[in-house]
Steps between C-alpha positions, in 0.01 A plus 500: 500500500601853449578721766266768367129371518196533236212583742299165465820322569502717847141508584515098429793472765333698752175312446727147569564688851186514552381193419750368766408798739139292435643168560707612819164608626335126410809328606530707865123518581568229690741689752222740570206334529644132608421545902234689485331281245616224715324612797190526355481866609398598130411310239771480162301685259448797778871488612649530122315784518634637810846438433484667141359834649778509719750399272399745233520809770831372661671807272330751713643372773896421387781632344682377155809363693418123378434619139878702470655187628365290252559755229862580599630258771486193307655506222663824346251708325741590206492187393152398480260509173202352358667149441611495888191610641312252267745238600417560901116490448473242310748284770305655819139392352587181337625422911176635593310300291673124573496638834155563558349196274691295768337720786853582661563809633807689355586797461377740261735765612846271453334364160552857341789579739675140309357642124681766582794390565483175227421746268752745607801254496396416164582803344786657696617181702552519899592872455114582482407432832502745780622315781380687781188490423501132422653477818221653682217324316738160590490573864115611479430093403598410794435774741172584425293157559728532809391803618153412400555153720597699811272809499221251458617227754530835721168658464332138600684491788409850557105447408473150714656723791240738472189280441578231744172669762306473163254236352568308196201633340602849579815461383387352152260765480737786570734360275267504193451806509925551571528314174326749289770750571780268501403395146445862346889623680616134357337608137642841531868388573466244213342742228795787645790222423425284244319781268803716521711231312286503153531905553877463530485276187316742274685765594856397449333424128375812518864652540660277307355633229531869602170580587549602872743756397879501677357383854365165587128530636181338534195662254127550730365261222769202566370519877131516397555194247675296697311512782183450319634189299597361880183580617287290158727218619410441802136534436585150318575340793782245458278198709802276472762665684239587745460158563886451577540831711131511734454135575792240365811703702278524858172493650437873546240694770328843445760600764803324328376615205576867617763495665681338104367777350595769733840341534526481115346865513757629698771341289407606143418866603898509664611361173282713299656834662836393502477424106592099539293319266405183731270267363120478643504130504805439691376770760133324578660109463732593782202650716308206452741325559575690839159527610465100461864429695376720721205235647773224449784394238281202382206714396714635174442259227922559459479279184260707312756821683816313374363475123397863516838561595653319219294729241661820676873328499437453086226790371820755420720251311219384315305779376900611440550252284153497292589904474828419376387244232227764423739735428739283287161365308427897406892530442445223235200592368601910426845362336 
């Protein structure tokens, strides 16, 4: 491909960021609607509902720090054109796709981090990538289900504390109303993080090809278009991986239920502000799986845990290398 675009060629690209904005939204539905669907606190059809409202208006409520990493911590942004950023989509939703056909929960967020980088390479070899933020989006895999893990096994220990004088049935009840606002900051933090990626995407095409003038930056549209996309995705639902995530990993409660989303809250909006683009799925797995050790070690399913774990350790090198052979396909093709 050229480096200078015909505008169908560019308004075709950015519609293929879309359309995996869209499937990011299918494929993560699951991570905010899982427990509360799980619960029974609100039926699917009403909470892919909820979590799209809140995931469309999560730009009202953070910065762009997630979308400038992607477009310029990745890989370097002098090096990228329509044939790279081609090559990355195409690895990150082909991942998707396998991924969610097989109802595991990976990463949407280190499948177009990996397309980035396959595609990157590609072209310009291991000079392309920006190693500190790889770095940081490295240490993100494994801190964030971490921190997810603790602030959730915390806040039951915190919650059982505090309800010990209370009934069950008080507690459930209190709870299910809890979980209403626990899902929508959940939703918010997911729609704030993963959105921003697709808008870093477009808009590193967008200045690759000189229309953002001298200064990287992210267009009101990008944000409004991304976000939306997100937002049409999740109102598909993505029933598989909400199998895996609400009932195969643990058994969850109205009150466990909470106290994963609030701990997987609390998580994504520190990422969010700090500009580290964590991945949504990792986050919630690592609450659930918190909230579950939390009651005892044997209530985690850790088989069902270890396998999800597996599709984190490979989701970068793959999409990488479908990116790459993208890119070397196109390479072919345009000689």
């Amino acid at each position: 491909m050229d480096a200078a675009l015909g505008l169908p060629v560019l308004i075709g690209l950015i519609a293929v960021a879309l359309l995996f904005d869209f499937l990011n939204g299918l494929h993560d539905a699951a991570n905010s609607i899982a427990t509360i669907v799980s619960t029974r606190v609100l039926r699917p059809q009403f909470a892919v509902l909820w979590a799209a409202f809140f995931n469309f208006v999560a730009f009202m409520v953070f910065g762009l720090h997630v979308a400038q990493t992607i477009g310029t911590g990745i890989i370097d942004p002098a090096i990228v054109d329509a044939q790279v950023i081609f090559a990355a989509l195409v690895g990150a939703i082909v991942w998707n796709l396998v991924t969610w056909a097989l109802g595991i929960p990976s990463s949407s967020s280190h499948a177009l981090i990996g397309g980035l980088v396959g595609g990157g390479m590609a072209k310009a070899g291991i000079s392309a990538a920006v190693w500190s933020g790889l770095t940081k989006t490295v240490l993100a895999i494994v801190l964030s289900p971490l921190v997810g893990f603790l602030l959730a096994m915390m806040l039951v220990a915190v919650v059982s504390w505090l309800s010990v004088r209370s009934t069950p049935f008080a507690v459930d009840r209190a709870f299910r109303i809890l979980q209403f606002a626990s899902a929508s900051l959940y939703s918010l933090g997911h729609g704030g993080n993963d959105a921003q990626k697709t808008m870093g995407i477009i808009a590193v095409l967008l200045y690759s090809q000189g229309h953002l003038g001298a200064e990287f930056s992210i267009p009101f549209w990008v944000v409004l278009s991304c976000q939306a996309a997100m937002a049409m995705g999740t109102l598909m639902g993505g029933w598989r991986i909400v199998r895996t995530m609400g009932l195969r990993i643990t058994k969850l409660t109205p009150m466990q239920g909470f106290c994963a989303e609030t701990g997987g809250a609390a998580t994504l909006f520190m990422a969010t502000f700090l500009g580290v683009p964590v991945s949504t799925t990792h986050t919630i797995t690592g609450a659930i799986v918190g909230v579950g050790a939390a009651r005892r070690v044997s209530a985690v399913r850790w088989n069902v845990a270890s396998s999800i774990v597996y599709a984190w350790v490979i989701t970068i090198p793959a999409s990488a290398i479908v990116a790459a052979l993208t890119w070397w396909a196109v390479e072919i093709f345009v000689r």
